[in-house]
Coordinates of C-alpha atoms in Angstrom, one line a residue:
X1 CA 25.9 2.9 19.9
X2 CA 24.0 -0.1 18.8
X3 CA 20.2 0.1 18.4
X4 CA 20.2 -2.5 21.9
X5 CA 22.6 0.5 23.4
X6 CA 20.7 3.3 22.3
X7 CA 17.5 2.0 23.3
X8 CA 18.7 1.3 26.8
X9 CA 20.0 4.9 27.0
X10 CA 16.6 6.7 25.9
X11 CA 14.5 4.9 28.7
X12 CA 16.9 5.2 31.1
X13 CA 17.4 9.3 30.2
X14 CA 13.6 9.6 29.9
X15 CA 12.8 7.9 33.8
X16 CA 15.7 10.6 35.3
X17 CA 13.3 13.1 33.7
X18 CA 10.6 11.7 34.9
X19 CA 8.5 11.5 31.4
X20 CA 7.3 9.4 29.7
X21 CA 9.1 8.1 26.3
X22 CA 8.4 5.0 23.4
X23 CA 11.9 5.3 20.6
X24 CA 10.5 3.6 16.9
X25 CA 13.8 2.6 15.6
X26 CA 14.1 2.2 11.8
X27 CA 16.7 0.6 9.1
X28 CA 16.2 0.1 5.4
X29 CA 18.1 -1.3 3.0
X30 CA 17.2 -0.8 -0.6
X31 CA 18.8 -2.3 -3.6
X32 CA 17.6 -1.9 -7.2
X33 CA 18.6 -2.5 -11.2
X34 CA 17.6 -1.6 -14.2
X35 CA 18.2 -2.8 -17.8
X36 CA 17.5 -1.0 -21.0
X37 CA 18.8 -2.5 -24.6
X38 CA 20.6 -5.8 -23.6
X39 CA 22.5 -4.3 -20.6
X40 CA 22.3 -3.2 -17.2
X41 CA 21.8 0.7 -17.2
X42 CA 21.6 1.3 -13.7
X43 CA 22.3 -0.5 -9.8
X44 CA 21.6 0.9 -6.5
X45 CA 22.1 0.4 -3.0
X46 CA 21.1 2.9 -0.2
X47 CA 20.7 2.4 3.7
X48 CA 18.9 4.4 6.0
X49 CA 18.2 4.2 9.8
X50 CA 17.1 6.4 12.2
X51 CA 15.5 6.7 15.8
X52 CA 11.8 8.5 16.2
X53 CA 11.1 9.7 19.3
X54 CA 7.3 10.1 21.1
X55 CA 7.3 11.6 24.8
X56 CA 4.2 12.4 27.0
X57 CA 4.8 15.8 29.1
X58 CA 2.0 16.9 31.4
X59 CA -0.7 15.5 29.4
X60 CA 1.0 16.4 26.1
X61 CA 3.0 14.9 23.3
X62 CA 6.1 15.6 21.0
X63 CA 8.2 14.3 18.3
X64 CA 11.9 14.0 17.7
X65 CA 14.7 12.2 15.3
X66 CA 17.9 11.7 15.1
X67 CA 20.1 9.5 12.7
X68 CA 23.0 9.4 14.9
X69 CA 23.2 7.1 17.6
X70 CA 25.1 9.2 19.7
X71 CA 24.5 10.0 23.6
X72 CA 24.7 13.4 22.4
X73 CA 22.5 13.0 19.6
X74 CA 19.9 11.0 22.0
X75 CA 19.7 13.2 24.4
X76 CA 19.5 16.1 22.4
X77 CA 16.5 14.2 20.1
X78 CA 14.8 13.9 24.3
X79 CA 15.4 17.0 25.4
X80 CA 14.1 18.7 21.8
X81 CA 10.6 16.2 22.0
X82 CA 10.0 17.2 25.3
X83 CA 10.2 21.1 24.6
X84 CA 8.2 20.5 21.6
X85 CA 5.3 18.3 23.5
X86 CA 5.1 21.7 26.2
X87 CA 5.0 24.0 22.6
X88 CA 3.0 22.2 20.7
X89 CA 0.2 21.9 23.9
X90 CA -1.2 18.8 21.6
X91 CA -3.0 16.7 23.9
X92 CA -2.2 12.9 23.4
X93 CA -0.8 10.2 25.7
X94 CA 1.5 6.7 25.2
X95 CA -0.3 3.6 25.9
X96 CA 0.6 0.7 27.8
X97 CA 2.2 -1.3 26.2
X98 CA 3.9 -5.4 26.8
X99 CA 6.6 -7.7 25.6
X100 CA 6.0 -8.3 22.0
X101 CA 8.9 -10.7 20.8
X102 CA 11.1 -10.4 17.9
X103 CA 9.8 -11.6 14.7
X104 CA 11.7 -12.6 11.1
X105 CA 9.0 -12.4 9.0
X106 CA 11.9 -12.5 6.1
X107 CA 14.0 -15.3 6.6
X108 CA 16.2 -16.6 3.6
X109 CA 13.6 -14.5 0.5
X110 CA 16.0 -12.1 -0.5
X111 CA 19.9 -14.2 0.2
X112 CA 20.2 -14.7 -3.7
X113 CA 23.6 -13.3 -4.9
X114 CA 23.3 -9.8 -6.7
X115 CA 24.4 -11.4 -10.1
X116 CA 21.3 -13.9 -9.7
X117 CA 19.4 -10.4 -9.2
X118 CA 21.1 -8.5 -12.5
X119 CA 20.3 -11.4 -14.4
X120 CA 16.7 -11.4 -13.7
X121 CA 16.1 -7.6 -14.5
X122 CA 18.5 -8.9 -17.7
X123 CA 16.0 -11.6 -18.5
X124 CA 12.6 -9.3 -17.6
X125 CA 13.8 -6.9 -20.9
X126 CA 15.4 -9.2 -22.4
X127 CA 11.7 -11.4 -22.4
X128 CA 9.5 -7.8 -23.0
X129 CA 12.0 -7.8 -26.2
X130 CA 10.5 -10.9 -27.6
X131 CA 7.8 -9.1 -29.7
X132 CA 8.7 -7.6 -32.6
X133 CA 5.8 -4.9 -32.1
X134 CA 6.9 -3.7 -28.8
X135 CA 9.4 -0.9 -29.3
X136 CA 11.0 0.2 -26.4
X137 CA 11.3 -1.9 -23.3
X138 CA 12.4 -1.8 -19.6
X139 CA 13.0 -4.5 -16.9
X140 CA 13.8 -4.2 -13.8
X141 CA 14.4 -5.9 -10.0
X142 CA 14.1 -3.9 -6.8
X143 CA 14.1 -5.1 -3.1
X144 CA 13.8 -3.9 0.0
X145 CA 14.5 -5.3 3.4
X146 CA 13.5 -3.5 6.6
X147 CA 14.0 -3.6 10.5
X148 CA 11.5 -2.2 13.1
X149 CA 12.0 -2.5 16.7
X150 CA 9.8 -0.4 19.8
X151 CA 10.4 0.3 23.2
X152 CA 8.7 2.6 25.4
X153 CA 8.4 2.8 29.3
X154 CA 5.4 1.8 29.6
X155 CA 6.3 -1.6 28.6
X156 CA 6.4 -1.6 25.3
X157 CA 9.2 -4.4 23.4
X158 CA 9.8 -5.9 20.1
X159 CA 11.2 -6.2 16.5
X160 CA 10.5 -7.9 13.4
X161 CA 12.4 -7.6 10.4
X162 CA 10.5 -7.9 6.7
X163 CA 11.3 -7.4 3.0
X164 CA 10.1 -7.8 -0.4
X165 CA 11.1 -8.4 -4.0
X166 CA 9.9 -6.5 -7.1
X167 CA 9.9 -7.4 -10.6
X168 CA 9.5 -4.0 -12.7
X169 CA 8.4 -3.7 -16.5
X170 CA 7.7 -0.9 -18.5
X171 CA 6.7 -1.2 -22.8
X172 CA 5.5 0.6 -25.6
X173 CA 3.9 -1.5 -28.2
X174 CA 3.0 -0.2 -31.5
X175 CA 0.7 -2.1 -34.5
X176 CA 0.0 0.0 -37.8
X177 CA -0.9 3.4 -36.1
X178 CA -1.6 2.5 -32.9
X179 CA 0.9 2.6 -30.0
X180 CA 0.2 2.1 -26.5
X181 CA 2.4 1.8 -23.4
X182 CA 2.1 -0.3 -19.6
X183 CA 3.9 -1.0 -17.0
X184 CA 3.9 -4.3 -14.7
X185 CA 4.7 -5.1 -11.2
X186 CA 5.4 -8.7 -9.5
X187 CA 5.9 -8.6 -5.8
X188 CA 7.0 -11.5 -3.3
X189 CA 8.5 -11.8 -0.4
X190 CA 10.7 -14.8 -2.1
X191 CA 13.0 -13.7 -5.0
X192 CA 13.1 -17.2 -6.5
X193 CA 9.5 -17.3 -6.3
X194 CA 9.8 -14.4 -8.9
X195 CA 9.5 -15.3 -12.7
X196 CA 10.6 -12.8 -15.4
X197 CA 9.3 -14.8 -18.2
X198 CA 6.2 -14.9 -16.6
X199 CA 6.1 -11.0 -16.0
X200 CA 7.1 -10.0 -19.7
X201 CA 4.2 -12.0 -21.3
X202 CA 2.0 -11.5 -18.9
X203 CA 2.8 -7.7 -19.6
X204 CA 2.9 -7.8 -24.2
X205 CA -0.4 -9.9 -23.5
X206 CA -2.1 -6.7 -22.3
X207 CA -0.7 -4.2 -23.6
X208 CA -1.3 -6.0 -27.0
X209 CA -5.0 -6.3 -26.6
X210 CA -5.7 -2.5 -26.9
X211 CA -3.6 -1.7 -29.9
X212 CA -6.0 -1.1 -32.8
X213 CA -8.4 0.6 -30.0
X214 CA -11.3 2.7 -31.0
X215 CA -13.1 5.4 -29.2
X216 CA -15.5 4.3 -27.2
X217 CA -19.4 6.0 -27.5
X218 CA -20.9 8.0 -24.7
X219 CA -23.2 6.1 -22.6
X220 CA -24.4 4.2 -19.5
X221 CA -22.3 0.4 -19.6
X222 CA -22.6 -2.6 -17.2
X223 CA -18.5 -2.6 -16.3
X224 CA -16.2 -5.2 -15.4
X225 CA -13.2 -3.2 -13.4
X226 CA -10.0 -5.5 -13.8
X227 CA -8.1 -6.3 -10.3
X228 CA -5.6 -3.4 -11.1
X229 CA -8.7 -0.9 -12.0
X230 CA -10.5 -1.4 -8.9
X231 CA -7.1 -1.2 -7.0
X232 CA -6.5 2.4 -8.3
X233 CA -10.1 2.7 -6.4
X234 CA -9.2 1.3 -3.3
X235 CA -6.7 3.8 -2.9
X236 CA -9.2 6.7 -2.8
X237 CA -11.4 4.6 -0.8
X238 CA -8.6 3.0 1.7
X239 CA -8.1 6.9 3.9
X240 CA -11.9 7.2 4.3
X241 CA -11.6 3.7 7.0
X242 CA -9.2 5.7 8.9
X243 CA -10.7 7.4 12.4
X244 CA -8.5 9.9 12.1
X245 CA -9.8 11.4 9.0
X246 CA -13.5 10.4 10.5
X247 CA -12.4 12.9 13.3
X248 CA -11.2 15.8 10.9
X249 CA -14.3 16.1 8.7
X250 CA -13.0 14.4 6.1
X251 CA -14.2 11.1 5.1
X252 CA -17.8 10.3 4.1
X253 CA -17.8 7.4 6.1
X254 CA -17.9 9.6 9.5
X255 CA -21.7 8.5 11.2
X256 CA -22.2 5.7 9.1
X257 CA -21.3 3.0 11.0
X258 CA -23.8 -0.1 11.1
X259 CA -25.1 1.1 8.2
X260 CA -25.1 -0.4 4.4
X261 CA -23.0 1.3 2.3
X262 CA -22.0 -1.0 -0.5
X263 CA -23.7 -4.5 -1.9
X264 CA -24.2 -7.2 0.3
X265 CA -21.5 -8.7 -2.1
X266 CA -18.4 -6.2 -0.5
X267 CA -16.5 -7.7 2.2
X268 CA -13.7 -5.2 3.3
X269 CA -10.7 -6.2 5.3
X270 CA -7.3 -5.0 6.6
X271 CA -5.1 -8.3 7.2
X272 CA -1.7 -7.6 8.8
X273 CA -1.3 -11.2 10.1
X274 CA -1.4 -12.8 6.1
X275 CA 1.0 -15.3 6.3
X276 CA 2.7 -14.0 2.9
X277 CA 1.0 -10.7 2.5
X278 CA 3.2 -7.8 1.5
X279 CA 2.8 -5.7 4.3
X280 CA 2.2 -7.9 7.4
X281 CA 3.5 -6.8 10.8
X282 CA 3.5 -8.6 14.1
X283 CA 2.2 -5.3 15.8
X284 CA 1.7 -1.1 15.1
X285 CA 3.8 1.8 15.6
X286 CA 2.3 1.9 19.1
X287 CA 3.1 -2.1 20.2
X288 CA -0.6 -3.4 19.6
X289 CA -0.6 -6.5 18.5
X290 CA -1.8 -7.2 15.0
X291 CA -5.4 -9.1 14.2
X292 CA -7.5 -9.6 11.1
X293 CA -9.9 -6.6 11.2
X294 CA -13.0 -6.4 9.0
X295 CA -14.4 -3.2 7.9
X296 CA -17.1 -3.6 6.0
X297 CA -19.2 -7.2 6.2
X298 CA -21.4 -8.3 3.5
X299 CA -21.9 -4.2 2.7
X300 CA -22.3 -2.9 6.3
X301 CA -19.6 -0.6 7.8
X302 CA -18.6 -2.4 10.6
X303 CA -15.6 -0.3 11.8
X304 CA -12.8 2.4 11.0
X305 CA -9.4 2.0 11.9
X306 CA -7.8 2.7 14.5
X307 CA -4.1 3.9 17.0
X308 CA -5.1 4.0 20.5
X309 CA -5.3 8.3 20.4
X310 CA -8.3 8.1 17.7
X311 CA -9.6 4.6 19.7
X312 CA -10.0 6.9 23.1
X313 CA -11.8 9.8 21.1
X314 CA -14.1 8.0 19.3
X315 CA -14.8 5.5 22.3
X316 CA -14.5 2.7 20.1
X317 CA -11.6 -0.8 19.9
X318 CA -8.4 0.1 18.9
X319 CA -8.0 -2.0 16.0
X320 CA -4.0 -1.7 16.3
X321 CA -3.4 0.7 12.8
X322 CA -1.0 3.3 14.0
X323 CA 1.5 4.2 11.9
X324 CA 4.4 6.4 11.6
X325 CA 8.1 6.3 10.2
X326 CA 10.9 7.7 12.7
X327 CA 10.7 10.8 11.3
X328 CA 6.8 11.6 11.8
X329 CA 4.1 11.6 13.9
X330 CA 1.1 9.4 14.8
X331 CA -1.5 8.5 12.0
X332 CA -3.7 5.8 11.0
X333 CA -3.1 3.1 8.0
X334 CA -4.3 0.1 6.5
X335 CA -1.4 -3.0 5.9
X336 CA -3.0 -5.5 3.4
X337 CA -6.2 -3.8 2.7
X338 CA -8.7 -5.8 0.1
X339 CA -11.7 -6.9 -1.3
X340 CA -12.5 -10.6 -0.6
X341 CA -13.1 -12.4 -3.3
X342 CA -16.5 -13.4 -4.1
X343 CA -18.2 -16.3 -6.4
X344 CA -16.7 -15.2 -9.8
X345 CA -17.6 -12.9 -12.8
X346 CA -18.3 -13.9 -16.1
X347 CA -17.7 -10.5 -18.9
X348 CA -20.2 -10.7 -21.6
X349 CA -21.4 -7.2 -22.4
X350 CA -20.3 -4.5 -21.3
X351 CA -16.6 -2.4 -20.8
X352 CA -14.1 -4.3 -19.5
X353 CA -12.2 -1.5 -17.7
X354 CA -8.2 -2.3 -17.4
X355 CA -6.7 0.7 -16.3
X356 CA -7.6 3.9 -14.8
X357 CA -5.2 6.8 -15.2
X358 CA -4.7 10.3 -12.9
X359 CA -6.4 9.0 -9.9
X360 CA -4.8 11.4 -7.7
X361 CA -5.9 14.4 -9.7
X362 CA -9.5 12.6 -10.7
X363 CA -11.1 11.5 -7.7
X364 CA -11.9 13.2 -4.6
X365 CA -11.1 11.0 -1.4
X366 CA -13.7 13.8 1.0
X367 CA -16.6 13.2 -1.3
X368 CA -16.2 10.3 -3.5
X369 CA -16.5 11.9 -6.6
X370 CA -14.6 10.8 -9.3
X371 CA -13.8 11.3 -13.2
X372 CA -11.0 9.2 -14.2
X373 CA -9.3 8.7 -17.9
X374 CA -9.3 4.5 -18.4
X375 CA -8.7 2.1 -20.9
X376 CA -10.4 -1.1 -21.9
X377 CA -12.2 -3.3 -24.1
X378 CA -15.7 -3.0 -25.2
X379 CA -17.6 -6.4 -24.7
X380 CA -20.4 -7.5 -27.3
X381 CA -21.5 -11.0 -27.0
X382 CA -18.4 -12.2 -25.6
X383 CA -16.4 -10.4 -28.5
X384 CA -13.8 -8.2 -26.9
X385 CA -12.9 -4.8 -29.1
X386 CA -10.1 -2.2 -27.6
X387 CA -11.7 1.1 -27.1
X388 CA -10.0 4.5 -25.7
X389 CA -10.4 8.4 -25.2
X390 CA -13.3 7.7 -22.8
X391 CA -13.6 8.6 -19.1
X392 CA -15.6 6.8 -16.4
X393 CA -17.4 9.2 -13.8
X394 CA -19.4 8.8 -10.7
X395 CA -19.3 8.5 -6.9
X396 CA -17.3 5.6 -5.0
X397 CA -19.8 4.9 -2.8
X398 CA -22.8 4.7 -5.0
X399 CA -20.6 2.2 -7.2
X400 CA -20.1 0.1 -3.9
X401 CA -23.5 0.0 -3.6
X402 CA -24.1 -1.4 -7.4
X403 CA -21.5 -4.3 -7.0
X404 CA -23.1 -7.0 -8.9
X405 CA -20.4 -9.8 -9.3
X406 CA -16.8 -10.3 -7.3
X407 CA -14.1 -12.3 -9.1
X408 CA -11.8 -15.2 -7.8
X409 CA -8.9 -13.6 -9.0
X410 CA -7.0 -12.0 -6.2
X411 CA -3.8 -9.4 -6.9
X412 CA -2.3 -7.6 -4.9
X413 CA -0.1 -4.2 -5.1
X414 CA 2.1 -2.2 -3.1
X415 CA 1.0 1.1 -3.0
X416 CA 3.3 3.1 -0.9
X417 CA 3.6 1.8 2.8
X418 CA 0.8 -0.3 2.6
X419 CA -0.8 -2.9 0.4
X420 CA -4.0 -3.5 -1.5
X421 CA -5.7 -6.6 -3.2
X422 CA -8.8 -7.2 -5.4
X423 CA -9.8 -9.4 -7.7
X424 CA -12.0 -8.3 -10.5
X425 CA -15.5 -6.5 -9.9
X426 CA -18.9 -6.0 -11.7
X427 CA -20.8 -3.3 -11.7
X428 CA -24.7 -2.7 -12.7
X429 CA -24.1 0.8 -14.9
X430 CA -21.5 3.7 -14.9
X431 CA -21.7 6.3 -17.1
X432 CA -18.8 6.2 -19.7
X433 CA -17.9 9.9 -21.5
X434 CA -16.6 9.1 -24.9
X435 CA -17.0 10.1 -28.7

């Protein structure tokens, strides 16, 4: 069957049961190279598609998936949500939904020819290579193009189809003694608009910077968190916007709304209608249509985000963040999640913080807490010096609050299924653990 067929067949199944059904139907394509030493080392291609199912029985919801578009497989994947909606006895309900249209938010970004991709990951190492101190080098290109399309009988109907193109560099540099390794990452959603020259310097410039570093002494420093530092921050900050961890205990954030929580310089915002953003969507797992949705305004928590489920608990808007692959169940996430950029900072004295390391293991998404390796450069008068073997500690929240400059610089990363943008950020004090 084609998607069109099998959708047609759920709904049609799911009203001679009487039940209520929505299918997420999902296909990926992924293609990727890498180079190593002047040649291509590896290419791949892999497809996947499959068809999630979400029914409402007496009150109750269940999940199913099949990857076979089958009558056989369909109605199986029905028959197996519907027993597992009465099992499960989790409450829940499918919204109403409306025609939603069929979107390309793609077009022509990725129709370059695959040699026009190998010789870009070519060109990346072959570009890292230019430096006689870097010793080992990596380039690579990865895409991937996606197609989304919902139905439900409630009234739920659309598609959109979306992609993106990666430049990927890895290096280790060395300079006497000191060696010291980084990685880079260019995303579009244009492939020509993709430059590996560009990438490779932008990548020996800093990694070359903190050769020759020193450690850094213990103490209290004004900091200046570089776009990709405060991004590794954002991701322990982005769950604690989601209402569904608000309604498990487990964000910070739960009670706090209309209150100030960071500097009247932090404005928050999830943007899934950027007209070139990474992760924009015409609408959410559920068929609500996308909007630009502030969280926090001018340091006041203005809302969490929402799927219709955690909007009807909480008695708040549902902001239209409901998210789930074909093969999982209803949650909450952010799309192009950042910090908008402010007036501009200008590093004098202080750290300059570039990179934080073991964010995962370091910080503690519940509380805030966090202790986190980094790297960076001590500032003195302007004069920029590489230090290392220090770790930066404190609480998220109470470095919100001490926000005392935003940058103009804007960058964006992908970080799993969703994106996230800052530019650079000053902070008052933060207690650095050094020599």
């Amino acid at each position: 069957m084609t998607p069109e067929e099998a959708k047609a067949f759920v709904l049609q199944e799911a009203k001679k049961r009487g039940i209520k059904a929505e299918l997420l139907f999902q296909e990926q394509r992924e293609r990727s190279y890498r180079a190593f030493q002047g040649r291509l080392e590896e290419a791949k291609e892999a497809r996947q598609r499959g068809l999630g199912l979400r029914v409402e029985v007496e009150g109750k919801v269940g999940y199913a998936y099949t990857e076979e578009l089958s009558p056989e497989a369909l109605a199986w994947a029905l028959e197996e949500a519907q027993e597992n909606a009465l099992l499960s006895g989790k409450e829940g309900f499918l919204p109403p939904g409306a025609p939603l249209g069929r979107h390309d938010l793609l077009g022509e970004g990725l129709s370059a020819p695959p040699e026009a991709k190998r010789e870009a990951a070519l060109a990346l190492e072959a570009a890292l290579r230019e430096d006689p101190r870097v010793r080992v080098a990596q380039g690579g290109y990865q895409e991937v193009e996606a197609q989304v399309a919902l139905a439900s009988t409630e009234g739920a109907e659309g598609a959109y189809r979306f992609g993106v193109a990666v430049l990927l560099a890895s290096v280790v540099m060395a300079e006497g003694a000191s060696v010291k390794q980084a990685w880079e990452a260019e995303f579009s959603r244009e492939f020509h608009a993709l430059e590996p020259g560009r990438t490779a310097l932008d990548l020996r410039q800093k990694t070359a910077r903190l050769l020759g570093a020193r450690p850094l002494k213990t103490g209290r420093y004004r900091a200046y968190l570089e776009p990709e530092a405060f991004i590794s921050l954002l991701m322990v900050l982005a769950p604690m916007f989601s209402a569904k961890e608000v309604l498990d205990g487990k964000s910070p954030l739960m009670g706090r709304l209309g209150q100030r929580i960071a500097s009247p310089l932090v404005n928050l915002v999830d943007d899934p209608t950027l007209e070139k953003g990474l992760m924009s969507r015409p609408f959410d797992a559920e068929g609500t249509p996308s909007r630009r949705t502030p969280l926090v305004e001018e340091g006041v928590l203005v809302r969490y985000l929402h799927n219709s489920e955690t909007a009807r608990r909480l008695g708040q808007e549902n902001t239209g963040h409901a998210f789930r692959t074909y093969k999982g169940s209803l949650g909450v996430l952010p799309t192009n999640l950042y910090l908008a950029p402010g007036s501009g900072v200008s590093p004098r004295t202080g750290v300059l913080v570039t990179e934080f390391m073991g964010v995962h293991a370091g910080a503690n998404p519940v509380t805030g807490e966090f202790s986190l390796q980094a790297l960076g450069l001590l500032l003195e008068d302007g004069e920029a010096h590489p230090v290392e073997n220090f770790a930066v500690s404190g609480n998220l929240l109470e470095l919100l609050e001490r926000i005392e400059g935003v940058g103009q610089d804007l960058t964006w990363r992908l970080v799993g299924p969703f994106a996230l943008g800052s530019p650079t950020v000053e902070v008052a004090e933060l207690s650095f653990a050094g020599a």
